[in-house]
Amino acid sequence: MPRKKKKFKPFRSVLLFFSIALAASVIIYFSVRYFNKPSSVVYPEFGISLPSGYGIHGIDVSRYQNNISWQQVKEMKIRGVTIDFAFIKATEGTNKIDEKFGRNWVFAEKNKVVKGAYHYFNPGKDGKKQAINYLETVKLKKGDLPPVLDIEDLNAVPVPLMQQRVQDWLLLVEKEYKVKPILYSNVDFYNRYLSSRFSDYPLWVAHYLQKEKPRIERNWLFWQHNERGQVNGIRSYVDFNVYNGDSISFEKLKLK
């Protein structure tokens, strides 16, 4: 005997459809919310996007930023983001001192901005003499960030000679402060000319082409991710950086 055909019940079908659609929407929402977080977030007040996932932000400055109001820098707070540290240009070559270094150094400290000082390296000059210029100018103390060597150009100097001069600078400064200096460079220059010999030095890397992290294989300490940031108290554009770690490791990094 043939079975009776079941009657089509449109209400149940509609209810099933909306239940499936709702479940799918919830899954998609939480997938986007928790597994596809944005790699950067726009902060109009800073004029740039800041990479996500980093809690400690900072800037680096030189005479090109002119007279800085460090009080305004310290007081600026946007959605929980503050300027937590500043690297300040101190010296260049064997005898140059950045004309704003003294002012920046004093007022950054006065306004309780964690500070570090960097030397802009000239490959055409003796490394030890450049280190002496830095050491005679910069007096780092407890609570400051380690010394920094900024190396970005060859200036037609043979690579082995450049590397030896860089090594001379690093060793002399390390001997003075009993801590390994930080190397600053861009990704391309570091990979081409420094990685083979200086991989054991902490790295501050410049790279502007990715939003979540610099395109480099080795570990890094600081990342300069943008050169067109804006900060209260500074009239010109300023470089923005993040620290690759938490507040505990940041405290440990400071000079003792």
PDB file of N, CA, C and O in Angstrom, residues 126-188:
ATOM      1  N   ASP A 126      86.541  57.157  11.253  1.00  0.00           N
ATOM      2  CA  ASP A 126      87.025  56.171  12.214  1.00  0.00           C
ATOM      3  C   ASP A 126      85.949  55.843  13.254  1.00  0.00           C
ATOM      4  O   ASP A 126      85.366  56.742  13.858  1.00  0.00           O
ATOM      5  N   GLY A 127      85.708  54.556  13.468  1.00  0.00           N
ATOM      6  CA  GLY A 127      84.660  54.137  14.390  1.00  0.00           C
ATOM      7  C   GLY A 127      84.932  54.498  15.833  1.00  0.00           C
ATOM      8  O   GLY A 127      84.022  54.888  16.584  1.00  0.00           O
ATOM      9  N   LYS A 128      86.174  54.351  16.268  1.00  0.00           N
ATOM     10  CA  LYS A 128      86.518  54.659  17.653  1.00  0.00           C
ATOM     11  C   LYS A 128      86.371  56.155  17.937  1.00  0.00           C
ATOM     12  O   LYS A 128      85.883  56.542  19.005  1.00  0.00           O
ATOM     13  N   LYS A 129      86.779  56.989  16.997  1.00  0.00           N
ATOM     14  CA  LYS A 129      86.642  58.435  17.188  1.00  0.00           C
ATOM     15  C   LYS A 129      85.175  58.841  17.233  1.00  0.00           C
ATOM     16  O   LYS A 129      84.790  59.760  17.969  1.00  0.00           O
ATOM     17  N   GLN A 130      84.350  58.137  16.461  1.00  0.00           N
ATOM     18  CA  GLN A 130      82.914  58.425  16.493  1.00  0.00           C
ATOM     19  C   GLN A 130      82.322  58.003  17.846  1.00  0.00           C
ATOM     20  O   GLN A 130      81.450  58.691  18.396  1.00  0.00           O
ATOM     21  N   ALA A 131      82.804  56.899  18.383  1.00  0.00           N
ATOM     22  CA  ALA A 131      82.347  56.448  19.697  1.00  0.00           C
ATOM     23  C   ALA A 131      82.735  57.455  20.777  1.00  0.00           C
ATOM     24  O   ALA A 131      81.954  57.741  21.693  1.00  0.00           O
ATOM     25  N   ILE A 132      83.930  58.001  20.670  1.00  0.00           N
ATOM     26  CA  ILE A 132      84.395  58.993  21.641  1.00  0.00           C
ATOM     27  C   ILE A 132      83.509  60.237  21.583  1.00  0.00           C
ATOM     28  O   ILE A 132      83.162  60.819  22.622  1.00  0.00           O
ATOM     29  N   ASN A 133      83.143  60.649  20.380  1.00  0.00           N
ATOM     30  CA  ASN A 133      82.243  61.791  20.226  1.00  0.00           C
ATOM     31  C   ASN A 133      80.937  61.540  20.969  1.00  0.00           C
ATOM     32  O   ASN A 133      80.424  62.409  21.688  1.00  0.00           O
ATOM     33  N   TYR A 134      80.404  60.340  20.830  1.00  0.00           N
ATOM     34  CA  TYR A 134      79.154  59.980  21.502  1.00  0.00           C
ATOM     35  C   TYR A 134      79.336  59.952  23.017  1.00  0.00           C
ATOM     36  O   TYR A 134      78.545  60.533  23.768  1.00  0.00           O
ATOM     37  N   LEU A 135      80.380  59.303  23.470  1.00  0.00           N
ATOM     38  CA  LEU A 135      80.590  59.133  24.908  1.00  0.00           C
ATOM     39  C   LEU A 135      80.884  60.455  25.611  1.00  0.00           C
ATOM     40  O   LEU A 135      80.538  60.629  26.788  1.00  0.00           O
ATOM     41  N   GLU A 136      81.542  61.381  24.918  1.00  0.00           N
ATOM     42  CA  GLU A 136      81.821  62.689  25.517  1.00  0.00           C
ATOM     43  C   GLU A 136      80.582  63.574  25.558  1.00  0.00           C
ATOM     44  O   GLU A 136      80.503  64.505  26.365  1.00  0.00           O
ATOM     45  N   THR A 137      79.600  63.261  24.708  1.00  0.00           N
ATOM     46  CA  THR A 137      78.400  64.092  24.606  1.00  0.00           C
ATOM     47  C   THR A 137      77.254  63.550  25.441  1.00  0.00           C
ATOM     48  O   THR A 137      76.516  64.294  26.085  1.00  0.00           O
ATOM     49  N   VAL A 138      77.097  62.234  25.441  1.00  0.00           N
ATOM     50  CA  VAL A 138      75.953  61.582  26.076  1.00  0.00           C
ATOM     51  C   VAL A 138      76.357  60.986  27.420  1.00  0.00           C
ATOM     52  O   VAL A 138      77.323  60.228  27.501  1.00  0.00           O
ATOM     53  N   LYS A 139      75.606  61.317  28.442  1.00  0.00           N
ATOM     54  CA  LYS A 139      75.832  60.744  29.769  1.00  0.00           C
ATOM     55  C   LYS A 139      74.576  59.971  30.168  1.00  0.00           C
ATOM     56  O   LYS A 139      73.679  60.482  30.843  1.00  0.00           O
ATOM     57  N   LEU A 140      74.520  58.722  29.733  1.00  0.00           N
ATOM     58  CA  LEU A 140      73.383  57.872  30.078  1.00  0.00           C
ATOM     59  C   LEU A 140      73.434  57.511  31.554  1.00  0.00           C
ATOM     60  O   LEU A 140      74.507  57.398  32.144  1.00  0.00           O
ATOM     61  N   LYS A 141      72.258  57.323  32.145  1.00  0.00           N
ATOM     62  CA  LYS A 141      72.193  56.953  33.554  1.00  0.00           C
ATOM     63  C   LYS A 141      71.049  55.980  33.789  1.00  0.00           C
ATOM     64  O   LYS A 141      70.331  55.593  32.845  1.00  0.00           O
ATOM     65  N   LYS A 142      70.882  55.583  35.015  1.00  0.00           N
ATOM     66  CA  LYS A 142      69.856  54.617  35.384  1.00  0.00           C
ATOM     67  C   LYS A 142      68.486  55.075  34.883  1.00  0.00           C
ATOM     68  O   LYS A 142      68.108  56.238  35.078  1.00  0.00           O
ATOM     69  N   GLY A 143      67.766  54.168  34.235  1.00  0.00           N
ATOM     70  CA  GLY A 143      66.438  54.484  33.720  1.00  0.00           C
ATOM     71  C   GLY A 143      66.417  54.882  32.268  1.00  0.00           C
ATOM     72  O   GLY A 143      65.342  54.925  31.643  1.00  0.00           O
ATOM     73  N   ASP A 144      67.589  55.161  31.700  1.00  0.00           N
ATOM     74  CA  ASP A 144      67.669  55.476  30.270  1.00  0.00           C
ATOM     75  C   ASP A 144      67.682  54.191  29.441  1.00  0.00           C
ATOM     76  O   ASP A 144      67.999  53.105  29.944  1.00  0.00           O
ATOM     77  N   LEU A 145      67.374  54.330  28.169  1.00  0.00           N
ATOM     78  CA  LEU A 145      67.469  53.201  27.249  1.00  0.00           C
ATOM     79  C   LEU A 145      68.918  53.006  26.813  1.00  0.00           C
ATOM     80  O   LEU A 145      69.728  53.947  26.884  1.00  0.00           O
ATOM     81  N   PRO A 146      69.293  51.815  26.367  1.00  0.00           N
ATOM     82  CA  PRO A 146      70.671  51.559  25.945  1.00  0.00           C
ATOM     83  C   PRO A 146      71.101  52.482  24.797  1.00  0.00           C
ATOM     84  O   PRO A 146      70.265  53.024  24.073  1.00  0.00           O
ATOM     85  N   PRO A 147      72.405  52.673  24.621  1.00  0.00           N
ATOM     86  CA  PRO A 147      72.913  53.495  23.516  1.00  0.00           C
ATOM     87  C   PRO A 147      72.536  52.891  22.168  1.00  0.00           C
ATOM     88  O   PRO A 147      72.367  51.679  22.043  1.00  0.00           O
ATOM     89  N   VAL A 148      72.401  53.757  21.175  1.00  0.00           N
ATOM     90  CA  VAL A 148      71.953  53.325  19.845  1.00  0.00           C
ATOM     91  C   VAL A 148      72.923  53.823  18.776  1.00  0.00           C
ATOM     92  O   VAL A 148      73.338  54.984  18.772  1.00  0.00           O
ATOM     93  N   LEU A 149      73.237  52.918  17.834  1.00  0.00           N
ATOM     94  CA  LEU A 149      74.025  53.281  16.654  1.00  0.00           C
ATOM     95  C   LEU A 149      73.129  53.206  15.426  1.00  0.00           C
ATOM     96  O   LEU A 149      72.590  52.157  15.099  1.00  0.00           O
ATOM     97  N   ASP A 150      72.983  54.336  14.748  1.00  0.00           N
ATOM     98  CA  ASP A 150      72.164  54.457  13.541  1.00  0.00           C
ATOM     99  C   ASP A 150      73.083  54.328  12.327  1.00  0.00           C
ATOM    100  O   ASP A 150      73.905  55.194  12.062  1.00  0.00           O
ATOM    101  N   ILE A 151      72.945  53.222  11.582  1.00  0.00           N
ATOM    102  CA  ILE A 151      73.764  52.992  10.398  1.00  0.00           C
ATOM    103  C   ILE A 151      72.849  52.698   9.214  1.00  0.00           C
ATOM    104  O   ILE A 151      72.128  51.699   9.224  1.00  0.00           O
ATOM    105  N   GLU A 152      72.901  53.565   8.193  1.00  0.00           N
ATOM    106  CA  GLU A 152      71.960  53.466   7.075  1.00  0.00           C
ATOM    107  C   GLU A 152      72.616  53.511   5.700  1.00  0.00           C
ATOM    108  O   GLU A 152      71.971  53.185   4.701  1.00  0.00           O
ATOM    109  N   ASP A 153      73.885  53.939   5.629  1.00  0.00           N
ATOM    110  CA  ASP A 153      74.528  54.158   4.333  1.00  0.00           C
ATOM    111  C   ASP A 153      75.945  53.584   4.321  1.00  0.00           C
ATOM    112  O   ASP A 153      76.602  53.497   5.362  1.00  0.00           O
ATOM    113  N   LEU A 154      76.394  53.257   3.113  1.00  0.00           N
ATOM    114  CA  LEU A 154      77.788  52.839   2.919  1.00  0.00           C
ATOM    115  C   LEU A 154      78.694  54.017   2.609  1.00  0.00           C
ATOM    116  O   LEU A 154      79.884  54.002   2.939  1.00  0.00           O
ATOM    117  N   ASN A 155      78.150  55.016   1.934  1.00  0.00           N
ATOM    118  CA  ASN A 155      78.957  56.170   1.502  1.00  0.00           C
ATOM    119  C   ASN A 155      80.185  55.743   0.706  1.00  0.00           C
ATOM    120  O   ASN A 155      81.284  56.291   0.875  1.00  0.00           O
ATOM    121  N   ALA A 156      79.993  54.729  -0.150  1.00  0.00           N
ATOM    122  CA  ALA A 156      81.054  54.234  -1.044  1.00  0.00           C
ATOM    123  C   ALA A 156      82.218  53.580  -0.298  1.00  0.00           C
ATOM    124  O   ALA A 156      83.278  53.335  -0.878  1.00  0.00           O
ATOM    125  N   VAL A 157      82.040  53.288   0.973  1.00  0.00           N
ATOM    126  CA  VAL A 157      83.076  52.606   1.758  1.00  0.00           C
ATOM    127  C   VAL A 157      82.937  51.095   1.544  1.00  0.00           C
ATOM    128  O   VAL A 157      81.829  50.564   1.547  1.00  0.00           O
ATOM    129  N   PRO A 158      84.058  50.370   1.349  1.00  0.00           N
ATOM    130  CA  PRO A 158      83.969  48.909   1.213  1.00  0.00           C
ATOM    131  C   PRO A 158      83.280  48.278   2.422  1.00  0.00           C
ATOM    132  O   PRO A 158      83.489  48.712   3.556  1.00  0.00           O
ATOM    133  N   VAL A 159      82.468  47.279   2.178  1.00  0.00           N
ATOM    134  CA  VAL A 159      81.664  46.671   3.237  1.00  0.00           C
ATOM    135  C   VAL A 159      82.516  46.185   4.416  1.00  0.00           C
ATOM    136  O   VAL A 159      82.183  46.469   5.577  1.00  0.00           O
ATOM    137  N   PRO A 160      83.623  45.458   4.189  1.00  0.00           N
ATOM    138  CA  PRO A 160      84.428  45.003   5.338  1.00  0.00           C
ATOM    139  C   PRO A 160      84.945  46.148   6.206  1.00  0.00           C
ATOM    140  O   PRO A 160      84.994  46.030   7.432  1.00  0.00           O
ATOM    141  N   LEU A 161      85.325  47.262   5.571  1.00  0.00           N
ATOM    142  CA  LEU A 161      85.821  48.410   6.328  1.00  0.00           C
ATOM    143  C   LEU A 161      84.686  49.055   7.122  1.00  0.00           C
ATOM    144  O   LEU A 161      84.864  49.422   8.289  1.00  0.00           O
ATOM    145  N   MET A 162      83.534  49.201   6.497  1.00  0.00           N
ATOM    146  CA  MET A 162      82.370  49.737   7.211  1.00  0.00           C
ATOM    147  C   MET A 162      82.050  48.873   8.414  1.00  0.00           C
ATOM    148  O   MET A 162      81.826  49.384   9.524  1.00  0.00           O
ATOM    149  N   GLN A 163      82.044  47.561   8.225  1.00  0.00           N
ATOM    150  CA  GLN A 163      81.717  46.651   9.314  1.00  0.00           C
ATOM    151  C   GLN A 163      82.719  46.747  10.452  1.00  0.00           C
ATOM    152  O   GLN A 163      82.351  46.700  11.625  1.00  0.00           O
ATOM    153  N   GLN A 164      83.998  46.886  10.123  1.00  0.00           N
ATOM    154  CA  GLN A 164      85.017  46.998  11.167  1.00  0.00           C
ATOM    155  C   GLN A 164      84.844  48.285  11.956  1.00  0.00           C
ATOM    156  O   GLN A 164      84.984  48.295  13.192  1.00  0.00           O
ATOM    157  N   ARG A 165      84.522  49.375  11.282  1.00  0.00           N
ATOM    158  CA  ARG A 165      84.316  50.649  11.965  1.00  0.00           C
ATOM    159  C   ARG A 165      83.074  50.608  12.850  1.00  0.00           C
ATOM    160  O   ARG A 165      83.069  51.169  13.953  1.00  0.00           O
ATOM    161  N   VAL A 166      82.036  49.952  12.371  1.00  0.00           N
ATOM    162  CA  VAL A 166      80.843  49.765  13.192  1.00  0.00           C
ATOM    163  C   VAL A 166      81.184  48.945  14.436  1.00  0.00           C
ATOM    164  O   VAL A 166      80.789  49.279  15.557  1.00  0.00           O
ATOM    165  N   GLN A 167      81.957  47.872  14.242  1.00  0.00           N
ATOM    166  CA  GLN A 167      82.359  47.024  15.364  1.00  0.00           C
ATOM    167  C   GLN A 167      83.174  47.813  16.380  1.00  0.00           C
ATOM    168  O   GLN A 167      82.990  47.650  17.599  1.00  0.00           O
ATOM    169  N   ASP A 168      84.079  48.666  15.900  1.00  0.00           N
ATOM    170  CA  ASP A 168      84.890  49.484  16.799  1.00  0.00           C
ATOM    171  C   ASP A 168      84.003  50.375  17.667  1.00  0.00           C
ATOM    172  O   ASP A 168      84.247  50.531  18.877  1.00  0.00           O
ATOM    173  N   TRP A 169      82.992  50.985  17.060  1.00  0.00           N
ATOM    174  CA  TRP A 169      82.069  51.856  17.798  1.00  0.00           C
ATOM    175  C   TRP A 169      81.320  51.048  18.852  1.00  0.00           C
ATOM    176  O   TRP A 169      81.249  51.426  20.031  1.00  0.00           O
ATOM    177  N   LEU A 170      80.774  49.936  18.442  1.00  0.00           N
ATOM    178  CA  LEU A 170      79.963  49.116  19.339  1.00  0.00           C
ATOM    179  C   LEU A 170      80.760  48.632  20.547  1.00  0.00           C
ATOM    180  O   LEU A 170      80.294  48.693  21.683  1.00  0.00           O
ATOM    181  N   LEU A 171      81.981  48.157  20.297  1.00  0.00           N
ATOM    182  CA  LEU A 171      82.791  47.602  21.385  1.00  0.00           C
ATOM    183  C   LEU A 171      83.197  48.668  22.391  1.00  0.00           C
ATOM    184  O   LEU A 171      83.187  48.416  23.604  1.00  0.00           O
ATOM    185  N   LEU A 172      83.543  49.843  21.914  1.00  0.00           N
ATOM    186  CA  LEU A 172      83.972  50.904  22.818  1.00  0.00           C
ATOM    187  C   LEU A 172      82.807  51.401  23.677  1.00  0.00           C
ATOM    188  O   LEU A 172      82.953  51.613  24.891  1.00  0.00           O
ATOM    189  N   VAL A 173      81.638  51.544  23.057  1.00  0.00           N
ATOM    190  CA  VAL A 173      80.465  52.016  23.804  1.00  0.00           C
ATOM    191  C   VAL A 173      79.977  50.932  24.764  1.00  0.00           C
ATOM    192  O   VAL A 173      79.568  51.225  25.896  1.00  0.00           O
ATOM    193  N   GLU A 174      80.036  49.678  24.334  1.00  0.00           N
ATOM    194  CA  GLU A 174      79.637  48.583  25.213  1.00  0.00           C
ATOM    195  C   GLU A 174      80.564  48.496  26.426  1.00  0.00           C
ATOM    196  O   GLU A 174      80.118  48.214  27.543  1.00  0.00           O
ATOM    197  N   LYS A 175      81.835  48.731  26.214  1.00  0.00           N
ATOM    198  CA  LYS A 175      82.799  48.709  27.313  1.00  0.00           C
ATOM    199  C   LYS A 175      82.470  49.780  28.351  1.00  0.00           C
ATOM    200  O   LYS A 175      82.596  49.556  29.557  1.00  0.00           O
ATOM    201  N   GLU A 176      82.018  50.930  27.886  1.00  0.00           N
ATOM    202  CA  GLU A 176      81.698  52.039  28.779  1.00  0.00           C
ATOM    203  C   GLU A 176      80.433  51.777  29.595  1.00  0.00           C
ATOM    204  O   GLU A 176      80.397  52.013  30.804  1.00  0.00           O
ATOM    205  N   TYR A 177      79.381  51.269  28.925  1.00  0.00           N
ATOM    206  CA  TYR A 177      78.084  51.139  29.589  1.00  0.00           C
ATOM    207  C   TYR A 177      77.747  49.718  30.035  1.00  0.00           C
ATOM    208  O   TYR A 177      76.693  49.500  30.644  1.00  0.00           O
ATOM    209  N   LYS A 178      78.600  48.765  29.705  1.00  0.00           N
ATOM    210  CA  LYS A 178      78.395  47.368  30.118  1.00  0.00           C
ATOM    211  C   LYS A 178      77.061  46.807  29.610  1.00  0.00           C
ATOM    212  O   LYS A 178      76.407  45.998  30.281  1.00  0.00           O
ATOM    213  N   VAL A 179      76.666  47.228  28.437  1.00  0.00           N
ATOM    214  CA  VAL A 179      75.442  46.734  27.815  1.00  0.00           C
ATOM    215  C   VAL A 179      75.617  46.798  26.301  1.00  0.00           C
ATOM    216  O   VAL A 179      76.296  47.701  25.785  1.00  0.00           O
ATOM    217  N   LYS A 180      75.047  45.829  25.601  1.00  0.00           N
ATOM    218  CA  LYS A 180      75.145  45.844  24.149  1.00  0.00           C
ATOM    219  C   LYS A 180      74.336  47.004  23.573  1.00  0.00           C
ATOM    220  O   LYS A 180      73.148  47.130  23.875  1.00  0.00           O
ATOM    221  N   PRO A 181      74.945  47.836  22.752  1.00  0.00           N
ATOM    222  CA  PRO A 181      74.183  48.899  22.095  1.00  0.00           C
ATOM    223  C   PRO A 181      73.143  48.319  21.134  1.00  0.00           C
ATOM    224  O   PRO A 181      73.256  47.184  20.677  1.00  0.00           O
ATOM    225  N   ILE A 182      72.147  49.127  20.850  1.00  0.00           N
ATOM    226  CA  ILE A 182      71.107  48.762  19.890  1.00  0.00           C
ATOM    227  C   ILE A 182      71.530  49.250  18.509  1.00  0.00           C
ATOM    228  O   ILE A 182      72.005  50.375  18.355  1.00  0.00           O
ATOM    229  N   LEU A 183      71.371  48.403  17.511  1.00  0.00           N
ATOM    230  CA  LEU A 183      71.629  48.790  16.130  1.00  0.00           C
ATOM    231  C   LEU A 183      70.339  49.255  15.484  1.00  0.00           C
ATOM    232  O   LEU A 183      69.320  48.550  15.538  1.00  0.00           O
ATOM    233  N   TYR A 184      70.374  50.436  14.848  1.00  0.00           N
ATOM    234  CA  TYR A 184      69.232  50.907  14.068  1.00  0.00           C
ATOM    235  C   TYR A 184      69.584  50.858  12.589  1.00  0.00           C
ATOM    236  O   TYR A 184      70.651  51.327  12.175  1.00  0.00           O
ATOM    237  N   SER A 185      68.688  50.303  11.773  1.00  0.00           N
ATOM    238  CA  SER A 185      68.870  50.320  10.331  1.00  0.00           C
ATOM    239  C   SER A 185      67.552  49.947   9.671  1.00  0.00           C
ATOM    240  O   SER A 185      66.625  49.468  10.329  1.00  0.00           O
ATOM    241  N   ASN A 186      67.474  50.174   8.356  1.00  0.00           N
ATOM    242  CA  ASN A 186      66.292  49.717   7.635  1.00  0.00           C
ATOM    243  C   ASN A 186      66.485  48.258   7.234  1.00  0.00           C
ATOM    244  O   ASN A 186      67.601  47.737   7.248  1.00  0.00           O
ATOM    245  N   VAL A 187      65.397  47.599   6.888  1.00  0.00           N
ATOM    246  CA  VAL A 187      65.426  46.163   6.606  1.00  0.00           C
ATOM    247  C   VAL A 187      66.418  45.828   5.504  1.00  0.00           C
ATOM    248  O   VAL A 187      67.228  44.893   5.646  1.00  0.00           O
ATOM    249  N   ASP A 188      66.393  46.558   4.418  1.00  0.00           N
ATOM    250  CA  ASP A 188      67.251  46.232   3.274  1.00  0.00           C
ATOM    251  C   ASP A 188      68.724  46.374   3.621  1.00  0.00           C
ATOM    252  O   ASP A 188      69.529  45.474   3.341  1.00  0.00           O
TER     253      ASP A 188
END
